[in-house]
């Protein structure tokens, strides 16, 4: 059996370190905003090249609180991609703003920067790109558009911990970067968790209070806030895994390279595009094929997992049908029908990769 991700295998390699760290935290019993959350925020901020990290309860909350801190609310519009996980758009809706979906670039699956300007209206306040599958969106183009029109950029970095563009890490490029530590992400905890990266001192201070019931001084509440803190035990695990993230991402890249070299030779199969100026960290390895259902069935017959991220673009989701029923975003719709993500995780063996390539070869070459 080859799964999409093998959390048990990774735990086995880190077991001693994690159990010792957890035992120390349990002994100290500082469970809420304790020393590990503070240390993780500082270590992650240093790694990502930003001044501040603010730990929150999930990636969804990171997006939500970043939008609140940006002052975005009722009547505002935020331009984003329809080809992402629902949380990206949910967060925009939580603050009362409207997601405006722009189609994607068919090579990178990220927001098509050429279509962003046409979507700007007097109500537009921000652009929310997602660095999908671990490859940065075209940030230079977005920075130009944002500066010209006075918009903020809020990055959805849930899938891109460690990814770079022009030598800078995602999460350091806009007003705020929003990370998720859902267990299957490149940097994953053992439960929910998230981080907002920010370079402005006052905005970071605002966020530290927002995540803690709108309180900057105990039992004084000057603003309606949230209960959304990064958990101390999750911070213990994340501090340990952060030490290995470059190694994990390098291993993902190595596996992706092996897949792409083999798959590039096959008919009806487009391996993921990797832009030269960007370091793709392969949260997902996603190919395009008009025969993806056949490939998926053949893999399943050999007990190899694969997944469709995402089968339905957000403007086609039932929850958004009323609001977006009349729009067509052809590239997202075509990609949703042809995309297939293969297993990619640091512990995946070369033998497993070879077997996966062999199954796809035999299906596409009809042998
Ligand atoms: C996982 C994910 C989120 C949400 O993160 P949670 O920690 O699960 O709330 C948001 N956006 C994208 C693109 C994601 O992949």
PDB file of C-alpha atoms and ligand atoms in Angstrom, residues 57-61 63 84-88 130 132 156-159 179-182 185 192-194 283 310, ligand 1:
ATOM      1  CA  UNK A  57      -5.266  27.925  15.773  1.00  0.00           C
ATOM      2  CA  UNK A  58      -5.370  26.999  12.044  1.00  0.00           C
ATOM      3  CA  UNK A  59      -4.520  28.117   8.542  1.00  0.00           C
ATOM      4  CA  UNK A  60      -8.122  29.191   8.062  1.00  0.00           C
ATOM      5  CA  UNK A  61      -7.856  31.411  11.142  1.00  0.00           C
ATOM      6  CA  UNK A  63      -6.362  33.995   6.719  1.00  0.00           C
ATOM      7  CA  UNK A  84      -7.809  26.198  -4.143  1.00  0.00           C
ATOM      8  CA  UNK A  85      -9.110  24.724  -0.922  1.00  0.00           C
ATOM      9  CA  UNK A  86     -12.418  26.245   0.245  1.00  0.00           C
ATOM     10  CA  UNK A  87     -10.769  27.922   3.285  1.00  0.00           C
ATOM     11  CA  UNK A  88      -9.244  30.634   1.080  1.00  0.00           C
ATOM     12  CA  UNK A 130      -2.489  31.011  -3.141  1.00  0.00           C
ATOM     13  CA  UNK A 132      -0.745  26.322  -4.887  1.00  0.00           C
ATOM     14  CA  UNK A 156      -2.166  31.962   1.312  1.00  0.00           C
ATOM     15  CA  UNK A 157       1.000  29.991   2.123  1.00  0.00           C
ATOM     16  CA  UNK A 158      -0.792  26.909   3.496  1.00  0.00           C
ATOM     17  CA  UNK A 159       0.938  24.718   0.891  1.00  0.00           C
ATOM     18  CA  UNK A 179       0.419  29.319   6.973  1.00  0.00           C
ATOM     19  CA  UNK A 180      -1.332  26.096   7.981  1.00  0.00           C
ATOM     20  CA  UNK A 181       0.188  23.305  10.066  1.00  0.00           C
ATOM     21  CA  UNK A 182      -2.541  20.771   9.276  1.00  0.00           C
ATOM     22  CA  UNK A 185       1.178  20.045   5.048  1.00  0.00           C
ATOM     23  CA  UNK A 192      -4.512  22.008  13.834  1.00  0.00           C
ATOM     24  CA  UNK A 193      -2.305  25.074  13.847  1.00  0.00           C
ATOM     25  CA  UNK A 194      -1.439  28.152  11.824  1.00  0.00           C
ATOM     26  CA  UNK A 283       3.216  19.978  -1.338  1.00  0.00           C
ATOM     27  CA  UNK A 310      -9.388  19.953  -6.666  1.00  0.00           C
TER      28      UNK A 310
HETATM   29  C1  LIG B   1      -4.929  23.600   4.198  1.00  0.00           C
HETATM   30  C2  LIG B   1      -5.271  24.879   3.517  1.00  0.00           C
HETATM   31  C3  LIG B   1      -5.913  25.940   4.186  1.00  0.00           C
HETATM   32  C4  LIG B   1      -6.507  25.808   5.542  1.00  0.00           C
HETATM   33  O1  LIG B   1      -5.685  25.407   6.552  1.00  0.00           O
HETATM   34  P1  LIG B   1      -6.294  24.740   7.883  1.00  0.00           P
HETATM   35  O2  LIG B   1      -5.101  24.740   8.787  1.00  0.00           O
HETATM   36  O3  LIG B   1      -6.765  23.386   7.533  1.00  0.00           O
HETATM   37  O4  LIG B   1      -7.376  25.630   8.385  1.00  0.00           O
HETATM   38  C5  LIG B   1      -6.084  27.123   3.503  1.00  0.00           C
HETATM   39  N1  LIG B   1      -5.684  27.280   2.229  1.00  0.00           N
HETATM   40  C6  LIG B   1      -5.094  26.282   1.542  1.00  0.00           C
HETATM   41  C7  LIG B   1      -4.672  26.519   0.142  1.00  0.00           C
HETATM   42  C8  LIG B   1      -4.885  25.044   2.156  1.00  0.00           C
HETATM   43  O5  LIG B   1      -4.306  24.053   1.461  1.00  0.00           O
END
